[in-house]
CSV table of C-alpha atoms in Angstrom, one decimal:
chain,number,residue,atom,x,y,z
A,1,MET,CA,0.2,-0.3,0.1
A,2,ILE,CA,1.4,3.3,-1.1
A,3,LEU,CA,1.2,6.6,1.8
A,4,LEU,CA,1.0,9.8,1.1
A,5,HIS,CA,2.5,12.4,4.0
A,6,ASP,CA,2.6,15.7,4.7
A,7,PRO,CA,6.4,15.7,5.6
A,8,ARG,CA,5.5,18.7,8.3
A,9,THR,CA,4.2,16.6,10.0
A,10,ARG,CA,7.0,14.1,11.1
A,11,ARG,CA,8.9,17.0,13.1
A,12,ARG,CA,8.6,15.1,16.1
A,13,ARG,CA,11.7,14.4,18.1
A,14,LEU,CA,13.1,11.3,17.2
A,15,GLY,CA,16.4,9.9,18.3
A,16,VAL,CA,16.4,10.9,21.5
A,17,ALA,CA,16.2,7.9,23.3
A,18,ALA,CA,18.5,5.7,21.0
A,19,ALA,CA,21.2,9.1,21.7
A,20,ALA,CA,20.4,8.6,25.6
A,21,ALA,CA,21.3,4.7,25.6
A,22,GLY,CA,24.6,5.9,24.3
A,23,LEU,CA,25.2,3.8,20.5
A,24,LEU,CA,24.5,7.1,18.7
A,25,SER,CA,27.6,8.7,20.5
A,26,ALA,CA,29.6,5.7,20.2
A,27,LEU,CA,28.6,5.4,16.2
A,28,LEU,CA,29.4,8.6,16.0
A,29,THR,CA,32.5,9.4,17.8
A,30,ALA,CA,34.3,6.2,16.4
A,31,GLY,CA,37.1,7.1,14.0
A,32,PRO,CA,38.4,6.4,11.9
A,33,ALA,CA,35.2,7.9,9.8
A,34,VAL,CA,34.6,5.7,7.0
A,35,ALA,CA,32.7,6.3,3.8
A,36,THR,CA,30.1,3.3,4.5
A,37,PRO,CA,30.2,0.0,6.5
A,38,ASP,CA,32.8,-1.8,4.5
A,39,PRO,CA,33.0,-5.2,5.7
A,40,GLY,CA,35.2,-6.6,2.8
A,41,ASP,CA,32.5,-8.6,0.9
A,42,ALA,CA,30.0,-9.1,4.0
A,43,PRO,CA,27.1,-6.9,4.4
A,44,ALA,CA,27.1,-4.6,8.2
A,45,LYS,CA,25.7,-6.7,10.6
A,46,PRO,CA,22.4,-5.2,12.5
A,47,ARG,CA,23.0,-3.5,16.0
A,48,GLU,CA,20.5,-3.9,18.3
A,49,VAL,CA,18.9,-0.5,19.8
A,50,SER,CA,17.6,0.4,23.4
A,51,LYS,CA,14.5,-1.5,23.9
A,52,SER,CA,13.4,2.8,24.5
A,53,ALA,CA,14.3,3.3,20.5
A,54,GLN,CA,12.1,0.1,19.6
A,55,ALA,CA,9.1,1.5,21.4
A,56,GLU,CA,10.2,5.0,19.9
A,57,ALA,CA,9.7,3.0,16.3
A,58,ARG,CA,6.8,1.3,16.9
A,59,GLN,CA,4.5,4.7,18.0
A,60,ALA,CA,6.0,6.4,15.1
A,61,ILE,CA,5.1,3.8,13.3
A,62,ALA,CA,1.6,3.1,14.9
A,63,GLY,CA,1.1,6.9,15.7
A,64,GLY,CA,1.6,8.0,11.6
A,65,ASP,CA,4.8,9.6,12.3
A,66,ILE,CA,7.7,7.4,10.2
A,67,PRO,CA,6.3,4.4,7.3
A,68,ALA,CA,5.2,1.0,8.2
A,69,GLN,CA,7.9,-1.6,7.9
A,70,ASP,CA,9.3,-1.7,4.8
A,71,ALA,CA,5.8,0.4,3.3
A,72,ILE,CA,6.5,2.7,0.8
A,73,VAL,CA,4.9,6.9,1.1
A,74,HIS,CA,6.4,9.7,-1.3
A,75,SER,CA,5.2,12.9,-2.3
A,76,ALA,CA,1.9,13.6,-4.7
A,77,ASN,CA,4.3,14.4,-7.9
A,78,ILE,CA,6.7,11.5,-7.8
A,79,GLU,CA,5.5,7.9,-8.6
A,80,HIS,CA,6.9,4.2,-7.9
A,81,LEU,CA,7.3,2.7,-12.2
A,82,ALA,CA,9.9,0.1,-10.9
A,83,ASN,CA,11.6,-2.5,-8.5
A,84,ILE,CA,14.0,-5.1,-9.2
A,85,PRO,CA,15.3,-7.0,-6.7
A,86,LYS,CA,19.1,-8.1,-5.8
A,87,ASP,CA,19.9,-10.9,-8.2
A,88,ALA,CA,23.0,-13.4,-8.5
A,89,LEU,CA,25.2,-10.4,-6.4
A,90,PRO,CA,23.9,-10.3,-3.0
A,91,GLY,CA,25.9,-7.9,-1.9
A,92,THR,CA,25.6,-4.1,-0.6
A,93,ASN,CA,24.5,-2.6,-3.6
A,94,SER,CA,26.5,1.5,-4.8
A,95,ASP,CA,27.2,3.6,-7.0
A,96,LEU,CA,25.2,4.4,-10.3
A,97,ALA,CA,26.2,4.3,-13.8
A,98,PHE,CA,24.5,5.3,-17.5
A,99,GLN,CA,25.3,4.5,-21.5
A,100,GLY,CA,22.3,5.2,-23.3
A,101,LYS,CA,19.9,2.9,-23.0
A,102,TYR,CA,21.6,0.8,-20.2
A,103,ALA,CA,22.7,2.1,-16.6
A,104,PHE,CA,25.3,0.0,-14.7
A,105,ALA,CA,24.7,-0.3,-11.2
A,106,GLY,CA,27.6,-1.7,-8.2
A,107,ASN,CA,27.5,-3.9,-5.9
A,108,TYR,CA,30.1,-4.9,-3.7
A,109,ASP,CA,30.0,-8.5,-5.0
A,110,GLY,CA,30.9,-7.0,-8.9
A,111,PHE,CA,28.4,-5.1,-11.1
A,112,ARG,CA,25.1,-5.1,-13.0
A,113,VAL,CA,24.2,-4.3,-16.4
A,114,PHE,CA,19.8,-3.6,-17.6
A,115,ASP,CA,18.2,-2.2,-19.8
A,116,ILE,CA,15.9,0.8,-19.2
A,117,SER,CA,14.9,1.5,-23.0
A,118,ASP,CA,11.5,0.8,-20.8
A,119,PRO,CA,11.8,2.6,-17.4
A,120,LYS,CA,9.0,0.7,-16.3
A,121,ALA,CA,9.4,-3.5,-16.8
A,122,PRO,CA,13.8,-2.7,-16.7
A,123,LYS,CA,15.5,-6.2,-17.5
A,124,THR,CA,18.8,-7.3,-16.4
A,125,VAL,CA,20.8,-7.6,-19.4
A,126,ALA,CA,24.2,-8.9,-17.2
A,127,GLN,CA,25.1,-10.2,-14.5
A,128,VAL,CA,29.1,-9.7,-13.7
A,129,LEU,CA,30.4,-11.6,-9.5
A,130,CYS,CA,33.6,-10.1,-9.0
A,131,PRO,CA,34.1,-9.4,-5.3
A,132,GLY,CA,36.0,-6.2,-3.5
A,133,SER,CA,34.2,-3.0,-2.2
A,134,GLN,CA,33.0,-0.3,-3.2
A,135,ASN,CA,32.8,-1.0,-6.8
A,136,ASP,CA,32.3,2.3,-7.5
A,137,VAL,CA,31.7,2.3,-11.2
A,138,SER,CA,31.1,4.3,-14.7
A,139,VAL,CA,31.1,4.0,-18.2
A,140,SER,CA,32.9,5.9,-21.5
A,141,GLY,CA,33.0,4.2,-24.3
A,142,ASP,CA,33.2,0.3,-24.5
A,143,LEU,CA,34.7,0.5,-21.8
A,144,LEU,CA,33.5,-0.1,-17.8
A,145,PHE,CA,35.7,0.9,-14.6
A,146,LEU,CA,35.4,-0.9,-11.3
A,147,SER,CA,36.4,0.4,-7.8
A,148,THR,CA,38.0,-1.9,-6.0
A,149,ASP,CA,39.1,-0.4,-1.4
A,150,SER,CA,38.8,-4.1,-0.2
A,151,SER,CA,42.4,-5.6,0.1
A,152,ARG,CA,42.2,-9.2,-2.2
A,153,SER,CA,45.0,-11.5,-2.6
A,154,ASP,CA,45.5,-10.4,-5.7
A,155,SER,CA,43.7,-8.3,-9.3
A,156,SER,CA,40.9,-11.1,-10.6
A,157,CYS,CA,37.7,-11.2,-10.0
A,158,ASN,CA,38.0,-14.9,-8.7
A,159,SER,CA,40.1,-12.7,-5.1
A,160,THR,CA,39.8,-13.3,-1.7
A,161,THR,CA,39.7,-11.1,1.1
A,162,GLN,CA,43.4,-10.8,2.7
A,163,PRO,CA,45.2,-8.4,5.3
A,164,ALA,CA,46.3,-4.8,4.3
A,165,THR,CA,49.8,-6.2,6.3
A,166,GLU,CA,50.9,-7.9,3.2
A,167,LYS,CA,52.8,-6.2,0.5
A,168,SER,CA,51.3,-8.9,-2.8
A,169,SER,CA,47.9,-7.4,-1.4
A,170,TRP,CA,45.6,-5.6,-4.0
A,171,GLU,CA,43.3,-2.9,-4.2
A,172,GLY,CA,43.2,-0.6,-7.0
A,173,MET,CA,40.9,-0.3,-10.5
A,174,LYS,CA,39.4,-2.1,-12.9
A,175,VAL,CA,39.0,-2.6,-16.3
A,176,PHE,CA,36.6,-4.0,-17.9
A,177,ASP,CA,35.4,-4.0,-21.7
A,178,ILE,CA,31.7,-3.7,-22.5
A,179,SER,CA,30.9,-2.9,-26.6
A,180,ASP,CA,28.8,-7.0,-26.0
A,181,LYS,CA,26.9,-5.6,-22.9
A,182,ARG,CA,25.4,-8.9,-22.3
A,183,ASN,CA,29.2,-10.7,-21.7
A,184,PRO,CA,31.4,-7.6,-20.8
A,185,LYS,CA,35.2,-8.9,-20.9
A,186,TYR,CA,37.4,-7.8,-17.6
A,187,VAL,CA,40.7,-6.1,-19.7
A,188,ALA,CA,42.8,-4.6,-17.2
A,189,ALA,CA,43.7,-3.2,-13.5
A,190,VAL,CA,45.8,-1.0,-11.7
A,191,GLU,CA,46.8,-0.4,-8.4
A,192,THR,CA,46.5,2.2,-5.8
A,193,ALA,CA,48.2,3.3,-3.2
A,194,CYS,CA,45.5,2.9,-0.7
A,195,GLY,CA,42.8,0.5,-3.1
A,196,SER,CA,40.0,3.6,-5.1
A,197,HIS,CA,37.6,3.9,-2.5
A,198,THR,CA,35.6,6.0,-5.4
A,199,HIS,CA,36.8,7.5,-8.7
A,200,THR,CA,36.2,10.2,-10.8
A,201,LEU,CA,36.5,10.3,-15.2
A,202,VAL,CA,38.3,12.8,-16.9
A,203,PRO,CA,37.6,11.6,-21.0
A,204,GLU,CA,39.5,12.7,-23.4
A,205,ARG,CA,39.0,12.0,-27.0
A,206,ARG,CA,42.4,9.0,-27.0
A,207,ASN,CA,42.8,8.6,-23.1
A,208,VAL,CA,40.4,8.5,-20.2
A,209,TYR,CA,42.3,10.1,-17.3
A,210,ILE,CA,40.8,8.4,-13.8
A,211,TYR,CA,40.7,10.9,-10.2
A,212,VAL,CA,40.5,7.8,-7.5
A,213,SER,CA,40.2,8.8,-4.2
A,214,SER,CA,41.6,6.3,-1.5
A,215,TYR,CA,42.8,7.3,1.9
A,216,SER,CA,42.7,6.2,6.0
A,217,PRO,CA,47.3,5.0,5.2
A,218,SER,CA,49.0,3.0,8.2
A,219,ALA,CA,52.4,2.3,8.8
A,220,ALA,CA,51.6,-1.4,9.0
A,221,TYR,CA,50.2,-1.2,4.9
A,222,PRO,CA,53.3,-1.4,2.7
A,223,ASP,CA,51.0,-0.1,-0.2
A,224,CYS,CA,49.6,2.1,1.5
A,225,GLN,CA,51.8,4.8,4.2
A,226,PRO,CA,50.6,8.1,5.5
A,227,PRO,CA,50.9,11.0,4.2
A,228,HIS,CA,48.8,9.9,1.8
A,229,ASP,CA,47.3,13.5,0.7
A,230,GLY,CA,46.6,13.2,-3.2
A,231,ILE,CA,44.6,11.1,-5.5
A,232,SER,CA,46.5,8.6,-8.1
A,233,ILE,CA,45.7,9.6,-11.5
A,234,ILE,CA,45.7,6.7,-14.2
A,235,LYS,CA,46.0,7.3,-17.6
A,236,VAL,CA,43.9,4.9,-20.2
A,237,PRO,CA,44.6,4.5,-24.0
A,238,ARG,CA,41.1,4.3,-25.4
A,239,SER,CA,42.8,1.6,-28.0
A,240,ALA,CA,45.1,0.1,-25.2
A,241,PRO,CA,43.5,0.5,-22.7
A,242,GLU,CA,45.4,-3.0,-21.2
A,243,LYS,CA,48.9,-0.2,-21.0
A,244,ALA,CA,46.9,1.7,-18.4
A,245,ALA,CA,48.8,2.9,-15.5
A,246,VAL,CA,49.1,5.4,-12.3
A,247,ILE,CA,51.4,8.3,-14.2
A,248,ASP,CA,51.3,10.4,-11.0
A,249,PHE,CA,49.8,11.3,-7.4
A,250,PRO,CA,49.6,15.1,-7.1
A,251,VAL,CA,50.0,16.5,-3.6
A,252,LEU,CA,46.5,18.6,-2.5
A,253,PHE,CA,47.7,19.4,0.7
A,254,PRO,CA,51.4,19.4,0.7
A,255,GLY,CA,52.6,20.6,4.5
A,256,GLU,CA,54.8,19.1,6.6
A,257,GLY,CA,55.1,15.4,8.8
A,258,PRO,CA,54.0,12.4,8.4
A,259,ASP,CA,50.1,13.4,8.2
A,260,GLY,CA,51.0,15.5,5.4
A,261,GLY,CA,48.8,19.3,5.8
A,262,GLY,CA,44.6,18.6,5.8
A,263,ASN,CA,42.5,19.1,8.9
A,264,PRO,CA,44.7,17.7,11.6
A,265,GLY,CA,41.5,16.4,13.1
A,266,ALA,CA,41.0,15.5,16.4
A,267,PRO,CA,41.9,16.4,19.4
A,268,THR,CA,42.9,19.7,17.9
A,269,ASN,CA,39.2,20.1,15.9
A,270,PRO,CA,37.1,16.9,17.5
A,271,GLY,CA,34.4,15.1,16.2
A,272,VAL,CA,35.4,15.8,12.2
A,273,SER,CA,37.5,13.8,10.4
A,274,LYS,CA,41.6,13.8,10.0
A,275,THR,CA,42.6,14.4,6.2
A,276,THR,CA,44.7,11.5,4.6
A,277,GLY,CA,42.9,11.7,1.0
A,278,CYS,CA,39.6,12.5,-0.3
A,279,HIS,CA,36.1,10.3,-0.6
A,280,ASP,CA,35.5,11.5,-4.3
A,281,ILE,CA,35.9,14.1,-6.7
A,282,THR,CA,33.4,15.9,-8.6
A,283,VAL,CA,34.8,17.0,-12.3
A,284,LEU,CA,33.0,20.0,-15.1
A,285,PRO,CA,35.5,19.3,-17.1
A,286,SER,CA,33.3,22.3,-19.8
A,287,LYS,CA,34.3,24.6,-17.0
A,288,ASP,CA,37.7,22.2,-15.7
A,289,LEU,CA,36.8,22.8,-12.3
A,290,ALA,CA,36.8,19.8,-10.0
A,291,ALA,CA,35.6,19.5,-6.2
A,292,GLY,CA,36.8,17.8,-4.4
A,293,ALA,CA,35.4,16.2,-0.9
A,294,CYS,CA,38.3,15.1,1.2
A,295,MET,CA,37.4,13.7,5.4
A,296,GLY,CA,38.0,16.9,6.5
A,297,ASP,CA,38.1,18.7,4.0
A,298,GLY,CA,36.9,20.5,0.7
A,299,ILE,CA,38.8,21.4,-2.5
A,300,LEU,CA,38.4,23.3,-5.5
A,301,PHE,CA,41.0,22.7,-8.3
A,302,SER,CA,41.4,23.9,-11.9
A,303,ILE,CA,42.1,20.9,-14.5
A,304,ALA,CA,42.9,22.8,-17.1
A,305,ASP,CA,45.3,20.5,-17.2
A,306,PRO,CA,43.6,16.6,-16.2
A,307,GLU,CA,47.3,15.2,-15.6
A,308,ARG,CA,48.4,18.3,-13.0
A,309,PRO,CA,45.4,19.5,-11.3
A,310,LYS,CA,46.1,22.3,-9.5
A,311,VAL,CA,44.0,23.5,-6.5
A,312,ILE,CA,42.8,27.0,-5.7
A,313,ASP,CA,40.3,27.1,-2.8
A,314,ARG,CA,40.3,25.4,0.4
A,315,VAL,CA,38.0,25.4,3.2
A,316,GLN,CA,37.1,23.4,6.5
A,317,ASP,CA,34.1,23.6,7.9
A,318,ASN,CA,35.3,22.2,11.7
A,319,VAL,CA,31.8,23.5,13.7
A,320,ASN,CA,29.2,21.0,11.7
A,321,PHE,CA,31.1,18.8,8.9
A,322,ALA,CA,32.5,16.0,10.3
A,323,PHE,CA,33.4,14.0,7.0
A,324,TRP,CA,33.5,15.8,3.7
A,325,HIS,CA,32.1,12.5,2.1
A,326,SER,CA,31.6,14.6,-2.4
A,327,ALA,CA,30.6,17.3,-4.0
A,328,THR,CA,28.4,18.8,-6.6
A,329,PHE,CA,28.5,22.2,-9.0
A,330,ASN,CA,25.1,23.8,-10.4
A,331,GLN,CA,25.1,24.3,-14.3
A,332,LYS,CA,26.9,27.6,-14.1
A,333,ALA,CA,29.5,26.3,-11.8
A,334,ASN,CA,28.9,29.3,-9.5
A,335,LYS,CA,28.1,26.9,-6.4
A,336,VAL,CA,29.1,23.8,-5.1
A,337,VAL,CA,26.8,21.4,-2.4
A,338,PHE,CA,29.4,19.9,-0.7
A,339,THR,CA,27.8,16.3,2.1
A,340,ASP,CA,28.9,15.5,5.1
A,341,GLU,CA,28.9,11.5,5.3
A,342,LEU,CA,28.8,11.9,9.0
A,343,GLY,CA,28.6,8.4,11.1
A,344,GLY,CA,30.3,6.9,7.7
A,345,GLY,CA,26.5,6.0,6.2
A,346,GLY,CA,26.3,3.3,9.3
A,347,ALA,CA,24.1,5.9,11.8
A,348,PRO,CA,21.0,7.1,12.5
A,349,THR,CA,21.1,10.4,12.2
A,350,CYS,CA,18.5,11.9,11.1
A,351,ASN,CA,17.0,13.1,14.0
A,352,ALA,CA,16.4,15.8,16.7
A,353,GLU,CA,19.1,14.3,18.6
A,354,ILE,CA,21.4,15.2,15.7
A,355,GLY,CA,19.5,18.8,13.9
A,356,PRO,CA,19.3,20.3,11.1
A,357,ASP,CA,23.0,21.3,10.4
A,358,ARG,CA,25.3,17.9,11.1
A,359,GLY,CA,25.1,15.0,8.4
A,360,ALA,CA,23.9,17.7,6.1
A,361,ASP,CA,24.2,19.5,2.8
A,362,GLY,CA,26.3,22.3,3.1
A,363,ILE,CA,25.5,24.7,0.2
A,364,TYR,CA,29.2,27.1,-1.4
A,365,ASP,CA,29.3,29.7,-3.7
A,366,ILE,CA,32.0,30.2,-5.7
A,367,VAL,CA,32.8,34.2,-6.1
A,368,GLY,CA,35.7,35.3,-8.5
A,369,LYS,CA,36.9,35.1,-11.6
A,370,GLY,CA,40.2,32.4,-12.2
A,371,ASP,CA,42.2,31.2,-9.6
A,372,ARG,CA,41.3,34.2,-6.9
A,373,ARG,CA,38.1,31.7,-6.7
A,374,LYS,CA,36.6,31.0,-3.4
A,375,LEU,CA,34.2,28.9,-1.8
A,376,VAL,CA,32.2,31.0,0.2
A,377,PHE,CA,29.5,29.0,2.7
A,378,ARG,CA,25.3,29.9,2.0
A,379,SER,CA,23.1,27.1,4.3
A,380,TYR,CA,22.8,23.5,5.1
A,381,PHE,CA,19.8,21.2,3.8
A,382,LYS,CA,18.7,18.2,5.7
A,383,ILE,CA,15.5,16.6,4.9
A,384,PRO,CA,12.6,17.4,6.7
A,385,ARG,CA,11.8,14.2,8.1
A,386,HIS,CA,13.0,12.9,11.2
A,387,GLN,CA,14.1,9.2,10.5
A,388,ALA,CA,13.8,5.8,13.4
A,389,ASP,CA,16.6,5.0,15.6
A,390,THR,CA,17.6,1.8,14.0
A,391,GLU,CA,17.6,3.3,10.4
A,392,ASN,CA,20.7,4.5,9.2
A,393,CYS,CA,20.1,8.2,7.2
A,394,VAL,CA,22.1,10.9,6.4
A,395,ALA,CA,22.9,12.7,3.0
A,396,HIS,CA,24.8,10.9,0.4
A,397,ASN,CA,24.9,10.5,-3.6
A,398,GLY,CA,22.8,12.8,-6.0
A,399,SER,CA,22.7,15.3,-9.0
A,400,LEU,CA,21.7,17.9,-10.9
A,401,ILE,CA,18.8,17.8,-12.6
A,402,PRO,CA,19.0,19.9,-15.4
A,403,VAL,CA,16.9,22.7,-15.7
A,404,LYS,CA,17.8,26.0,-17.1
A,405,GLY,CA,17.6,29.4,-14.9
A,406,LYS,CA,17.3,26.6,-11.4
A,407,ASP,CA,19.6,24.5,-9.5
A,408,LEU,CA,17.1,21.4,-8.4
A,409,MET,CA,18.5,18.5,-7.5
A,410,VAL,CA,17.9,14.6,-6.5
A,411,GLN,CA,19.6,13.3,-3.5
A,412,ALA,CA,19.2,9.9,-2.0
A,413,TRP,CA,19.8,9.9,1.9
A,414,TYR,CA,20.2,6.2,2.8
A,415,GLN,CA,17.1,4.6,4.9
A,416,GLY,CA,16.1,9.1,4.6
A,417,GLY,CA,14.8,7.7,1.3
A,418,VAL,CA,15.3,9.8,-2.0
A,419,SER,CA,15.2,13.8,-1.9
A,420,VAL,CA,14.2,16.8,-4.4
A,421,TRP,CA,15.3,19.7,-3.5
A,422,ASP,CA,15.5,23.1,-5.3
A,423,PHE,CA,18.9,25.3,-3.9
A,424,THR,CA,18.3,27.8,-5.8
A,425,ASP,CA,18.9,30.6,-3.6
A,426,SER,CA,21.7,29.4,-1.7
A,427,SER,CA,19.8,30.7,1.2
A,428,ARG,CA,17.2,29.3,1.2
A,429,PRO,CA,17.1,24.8,0.8
A,430,LYS,CA,13.4,23.3,-0.1
A,431,GLU,CA,12.6,19.8,-0.6
A,432,ILE,CA,10.5,19.8,-3.6
A,433,ALA,CA,9.7,16.3,-3.6
A,434,TYR,CA,11.0,12.6,-1.7
A,435,PHE,CA,10.6,7.9,-2.0
A,436,GLU,CA,10.9,6.3,1.8
A,437,ARG,CA,10.4,2.9,2.3
A,438,GLY,CA,10.2,2.4,6.4
A,439,PRO,CA,12.4,1.0,8.9
A,440,LEU,CA,14.1,-2.2,7.1
A,441,SER,CA,13.9,-3.1,11.0
A,442,THR,CA,12.3,-1.2,14.4
A,443,GLU,CA,14.0,-3.4,16.5
A,444,ASN,CA,18.4,-3.2,15.0
A,445,LEU,CA,21.0,-1.2,13.3
A,446,VAL,CA,20.0,-2.7,9.8
A,447,THR,CA,22.0,-0.3,6.8
A,448,GLY,CA,20.1,-0.6,3.8
A,449,GLY,CA,18.1,2.3,2.0
A,450,SER,CA,19.0,4.3,-1.1
A,451,TRP,CA,23.1,4.7,-2.2
A,452,SER,CA,22.7,6.7,-5.0
A,453,ALA,CA,19.6,8.5,-6.7
A,454,TYR,CA,20.1,10.0,-10.4
A,455,TYR,CA,18.4,11.8,-12.6
A,456,TYR,CA,18.7,10.2,-15.8
A,457,ASN,CA,16.4,10.9,-19.5
A,458,GLY,CA,13.6,11.8,-17.8
A,459,TYR,CA,14.2,9.5,-15.3
A,460,ILE,CA,15.0,9.2,-11.3
A,461,TYR,CA,17.3,5.8,-11.0
A,462,SER,CA,18.0,5.2,-7.4
A,463,ASN,CA,19.9,1.6,-5.8
A,464,ASP,CA,18.3,0.9,-2.9
A,465,MET,CA,21.5,-1.3,-0.4
A,466,ALA,CA,19.5,-4.0,0.6
A,467,LYS,CA,16.7,-3.8,-1.5
A,468,GLY,CA,17.4,-3.2,-5.6
A,469,PHE,CA,17.6,-0.6,-8.0
A,470,ASP,CA,14.2,1.2,-7.4
A,471,VAL,CA,13.0,3.5,-11.4
A,472,LEU,CA,11.2,6.7,-10.1
A,473,LYS,CA,9.6,9.0,-12.1
A,474,LEU,CA,8.5,12.6,-10.9
A,475,ASP,CA,6.0,15.1,-12.5
A,476,ASP,CA,6.2,18.7,-11.3
A,477,ARG,CA,6.2,22.0,-13.2
A,478,ARG,CA,9.0,23.5,-11.9
A,479,THR,CA,11.1,19.1,-12.7
A,480,ASP,CA,9.5,18.9,-15.8
A,481,PRO,CA,11.7,21.2,-18.8
A,482,ALA,CA,14.2,18.2,-17.8
A,483,LYS,CA,12.0,16.1,-19.5
A,484,ARG,CA,13.7,17.7,-23.0
A,485,ILE,CA,17.7,16.9,-22.1
A,486,HIS,CA,18.7,14.0,-23.4
A,487,LEU,CA,22.4,12.0,-23.0
A,488,ARG,CA,23.9,9.5,-24.2
A,489,GLU,CA,26.6,9.0,-20.9
A,490,LEU,CA,26.3,9.8,-17.7
A,491,ASN,CA,29.2,9.5,-14.8
A,492,VAL,CA,27.8,11.7,-12.4
A,493,GLN,CA,31.3,12.5,-11.2
A,494,THR,CA,31.4,13.2,-14.6
A,495,GLN,CA,28.9,16.8,-15.2
A,496,PRO,CA,28.3,17.0,-18.2
A,497,ASP,CA,27.2,20.6,-19.4
A,498,TYR,CA,23.8,19.9,-19.6
A,499,PHE,CA,22.7,23.5,-22.1
A,500,ASP,CA,26.3,23.7,-24.5
């Protein structure tokens, strides 16, 4: 049954019970911060919450304040067209990429290819078993790129987990030939320092450059030594992808000492992640710009020379941002939305205890010109619906909805669901549509919800960590002009110029 709720009715004090019991505090102060529960290949184990939090969740469901377990609710301007449950790949679903009539969905056990020519009835075209979290996925032409961020015995798709303390262990980028979508072929592997948590493509006619983000080095890891204060750059020749190789490791946070020059984290900045690399980078090739979300820092840099990125500005928020997770430019490239993944994606942070400014989006204007451009903070945005303390919920991956003259975005919030919001006025963002499911459990904190929610050729596609691949249709006069925009390819971290 589908129920419709006015989100204003959801502003109750969910979240106080669990915090009082100490669970939430432990989740938010544990370190080092990670982008998602990263257990290797197994799903995160459920964590029991206090009896009072369990009772609060049940009361909230009974009172209509949150959806019932597994129930679906949404705003009147969204329609749920389809859901494709997980099949041969039982691991955690992760990121999405698009090309023509196909969607590519990452999973900790590999990736899946969908035919989305009929969005109401997507069809599975291929499922590739290749374990190695997170399996962040991108595509360019006949090539597909897959991030591996768990220490493996080797670079094959038959590898097993192996401690990062062993020199023979492997982490990094995998490259597949997808000229035949029904039969992807593994063609190359490139090891990178500290693996590849995420990656971003800077495609050119002859080559594809890959900016590899990774973090959390240790003196005990032979292939992940501190200071890890930059990104790996891989060059992939399109005509010979087997020759893909790391060409540089530019330092983005120069500084003296073993930890480099990034945010020092605690105890200097309590509750903030120490910067030991970047989590995610978004590039805007048409403007030669990139924005980096780098644990304790947000950066703006030039990619006029993609082999030599140059930092223009750097910001910190040591009051409300715990973990700089991802970035999104608006179309005019005069704003950046950064996300804070407070609690690493495994904590219940969409409640009254945490409040509206933490685990949220930070909206920054870009002011000035050229290398003198600066990032200027304007406001925070967080979904206006409190979630139960058995639901992991925090700002996560999203994309622009291309409407000329407006700044609109769709975004995943794990078990907070999918939110569509307007940040045309940087200081007064507002939600205009939403979709979500009820908690996976009312007794345990079970990790799930939408990892990525992206707008592509008239529809919203969401990869739910537990429930599978969702297709949503948005009907709203504010977003309808976007239906006229059709792309041949979309990797959200490589933002297109929609109106060029």
